[in-house]
């Protein structure tokens, strides 16, 4: 999901505005005025019985009264220099004075929240009535505080920042470490907390690295949890949940992501497909999206980038049944929700296709990268499909490998916005039994496919060739699939330029499928399909197999061949002798050993021959570093028509006789040894330290002594470097290379060999009789 550039980004700016506090520099904005050490809103309306005068609420006077600035008095005229007070004209006092009934006196300054009462001559609480939405505060009507913004709450009449509770589990103090926690029981929750720390250089490359916090836990397959992240500080949390288990390429088996571009609360559900350990990776939205999409962004973090994670165990889901197909189900995966559906009572080999549509019907777009998981009757994950685009479908094509209910989980890899509607479609898939029907030819209409199957037995070889006419403009694609409709190997194509072909050995009874499609859904006017399923012969050690048959293979696709299979133990040497043919069309008979994937095993080479590596010697043999099953094949290497022919061969699985480990001055020996009658060979094994010189002596005995030839051999491989060919001894290799060989010139003659050990492990000694007589002498 990474891209080199992304010019269609958006930016969300969260601005925190602070006001100045205290001091002589207090400046208030429009609609406010200074009051003490803070700015308060101007009063814009007054309560009943009062009116607004010069920004303050004052009592309403009667129609025949006027407000003096301090109280209401009768509205009549007094002589200049006098003012009406209590119904009579008295001398007018200055602004900071009042009439005490006898003379003008200085008006005292009253404390905040009180006013001077001329009638009592003292300071009393302010009795002004404030308008709705305001209240008396230190003698002033100030606005009420009843609603606070996001991230704050009302406390003692003030909006103050929210504070999250302390977490149950705190992040590791190691920037690259992780902490472990236990999942709560169903219906319970646990909280995790930490800080996206200030970026630092973690790997010494002089570039600061983003901080990621890791929380690890163990879970059983089928665990359903919800994870919610939030922050009271500057963090914009996002997270990923990944499995600790990986595949053969080192990729995690499970990964899901949660981001929210529109707020600090990020949440989603997870349904864990396998038992094992999982890691919740938490960081800032900037870091997670940069990793996902390849965006360039500066790392963020600091002490105020705190977060709190809540993990809820949701228990067991209650799936919605799908009793019949075709079926279409819709819903909303908002807030990261998953949906569960159960396909009821599937029978063995029932074939279905389930699709989590990339763009649900009636929707212009989607903000979800869809995912779909399928579980079998025993709760085991059968298949998973992920979409790496917002419009791509997550599709699972499968056949039931066991009867019963199957669970579908409508999941998502990632959601990046509010468009979270989903649509699930489930349909039946038609199949053709090619054991009963004639599948030798057919056509494909535009946008269609065919799913063919064969029920095969252990030791069958499935060989297929497909062709289209030279006039066909498109190509026929053929995909082999196993009994559950999991693709096996790469697609093969038939076109006017050549056929499609598949050959595989069947290790156990099973159903094999072929999916036929036209390239890009194109129509195929006609095609031919040639399938052969011969049974290979089982080869046993020290046995001469006579009259073995050559099997017909798809014409012009694979050569007709005789085939066998054998099982070997670790450390054995496999050897074939006494190969004969009886058919006039054999011109260049060839024996070879193959892997179960039909790859040839390397043959014995004489590394002392100047022609090395072109120094292959008979007989056919190979070393078995591990126990396993392999194939034997014989064919006419010149392409002769040998269908119906027969052949004989003798197969041997030889275990070396140990010579122990000789040391300087302490030789080891074996006396009264004989050749294996059916093989004509003896096989011994020894090991000495690398670089040690080994002397081998073979002394024939008996009245009719053998004419011995001895080889010292190691398993290994041919290597070509800097223009030179060499033999690399390696006990894990199948190939065999002769390091030294010597043959007697006459029966009874002693044979001696010297060789420097190329490595510390197994070396083999082969002894045979090269005399024309019966190879049964003693040595």
Phi, psi and omega in degrees: 000017180265147178226149179295317180225155173214099183272356181260040180280167171229160181235130174253120182251121176255113184253130175258119183255124180249151178250152178292152183230132169071175174080174181283351183268013182295121177235130183253145181281178179304139177083004178227167178211155181296142174210105187066232182257025179212168178262134176236158182291144174296144175283126184250348178207159183237162181282176179301140178083004178227167176216160182275121177226116178054043175080006179231152177271124180234157181295147172285136177265160177293166184301330182260020179234162176227157179267126182273357189101345179230326178197169178276138179225159178302144182271084173221170189265135174243161181295154177307139179087359178232163181219150179287128175220122178053042174083008178219158180272129180230166179304141180282127179271158178289175186299325183260023177233166175218160180272117183268012181100341180231326181202173177279130179238156179293129178283122181289156174274130182258155179291159177302138180091358177229161177226159180278129178256111183296331182292323182261345182070026181218168178274131181229159178304145181292124182259010181297143178266122181268153182290164176302134182093356176231163178212161181285122179223107180056044176082005181233148171277117180238154183298143173289150173248108184237340181227136182242156181284175178303137178084002178227166177213163182279128179215114182055041178078005181238148173275118181236154181299144174295152176233126180277153179291160176293138182286158175287325182230132182252146181305161178291147176282346176277121183302335180250008183269183177218157174245153182251139175223162178261133175299142177288165175293160178307135181087355181250171180219165176218149181247144179236145182214162179177193182224134170283100191288165176304131181301136176226164177280111183266338187239011174074021180261012178067019176237130181291146183246144178293151181268131175235130177258142187234131178235124187249145177208162176253146181210154174272153175304138180090008175287133183242118183227159170240136179240127180236131179239141176211174182212146173255000182243221185272350184291147173240081195292146173216161185206166175225149174240121184230150176279149174284333180287143181233167176270186184297335180268003179086008178273140180298145182283337183217134177207132174221157187227154177221120175223153176222104182287352189250003181183177183272349179267120181235131182207156173190167178256156176226140172238110191278124190276343185222151172287142180152196181262140179231153179234126174267116182256122185242137175202197178271153178309320181302317183287314184294316179291327176297318178294319184290316190250000179074022179285149175270126181206143176286137177297149179236169177149169180158180185298333182267006178269056182273159179209162175225129179250134173244124179250117179253132172271114187271000178077215182261133178287158174249099186288152173277128183286144169244100188276336182211163178232153003288153180220148176227127181234139180232161179181193184228129178259030178301151184059025175075021184288149172256161177232145186235130179227145183238119174278119191272139165054046175290142177265161179304131179077002173302128183254133180222157169233128179243135183229125168268102190293135179295325178230103182301153179303134179083358180258139178283332183199175177218148176255019187239132168270104191289157174214154182216133177235142180238130179239142181279182183301334181264010178083009180274138177297124178265315184203153175223140177226133181238142174255132180255021172218159182287343181251354183281145177277146167262113191238136175235116173258125184208161171233139183293124177264356171209144183286156176130186181284142178237135183262131172252129177248115176279107191239181173210142175291319186194144173236135187239012181186190187277350183275089190240017176294149177228160173223127178248127176241137178229127182225156174279147179245127179280140178234159181237126178276105182278358170281338180248325182263160177272110183253017188289341181206160179180184177224164175228125175283164180305129175075011181249172178213170175228140178242107183255152177215157176227135174267114190245160181249160174304138180079004167288151165248126177263114180238125185230140171226133179236139181226153171234157180296159178297341181275353182286126183275336180255184180237148177267123179259135183235123179242121174285141180222150180276189186296337178264007183068032171272126179303139178239120180074184181274158173295149173238146188237141173250129178217182178295348180268349180168167184274165167267145181211145179218136174219130181210146176270137182263112184277337179208162179303131183195167172260133179242134181248149166238127175259119180256127177219155170276147180302127183057028179078011181294154176288148175240115186296321177197152176212160174239141183231119180245115182236131174235142182228062180291162176256129181282156178275143177270121183262132178244150186291148177060030182234133172273117180263114185252149174067028177291142188265148171273133184260144176284139178241166178308128188299133178064013178249303177232146179288146173300143188205152166271142186221142175219169175220155181212155178245136182232153175268157179299136178090354180279158171249129180263135188217135176240134179223174173058039177281126177221154178234157179219080181190133185294337185276355174291123177243318178226074180301139182223130172253146175203152171262144183228153167288171177293346174265012176069026173269129182296140172278147180296148181260165180299133178235143174268106184283349178273350182284131177303337180278358181307134013270001178276060187223046181289135180241148168281163001276176176291122180207161178203154178261143182250094178292334179224155176294145179178177179249139180222171182247151173245136179222139171232140181208172174267113187290347177265003177083020179295151179280101184246018177301129181091352179286168177228169181204163176238145174205152176244129187249140180225136170244099189260133174258123183299141172278127186286132172262009182063206184236104178289151174233166181303123180083357181228079181288162174242155183209160172229128181247160176056044179268149180229160177285150175287118189305316185286339183259328185077018182224158163239149184226127179233160178223146176208168175216140176221163179297149178303136179091347179288136177274129183247131175252126180244133178230131178242120182244111178294148178229169173099171181286333176236074186294153180281160171261096195279145165235133182239140175236144164250124192229147170231149167291150180170203184210155175281139179227139178237114179219139176052039176081005183240142174264140179212166177249126179254112178290132183202117183292348180269000182263158181269327183294155178237140179229132178279122178270328179206146178211146179207139180235142175288148179273351179204157177303141178085350182284139180287145178241134178231143180225143171238135179209147175265126183299123182278347179198179189273357191250203191303132168233144187247147175241120176255134176229133176220166177260120181263003175291152181291345182284188181292123185281067181232020182289171181255150178220000000 
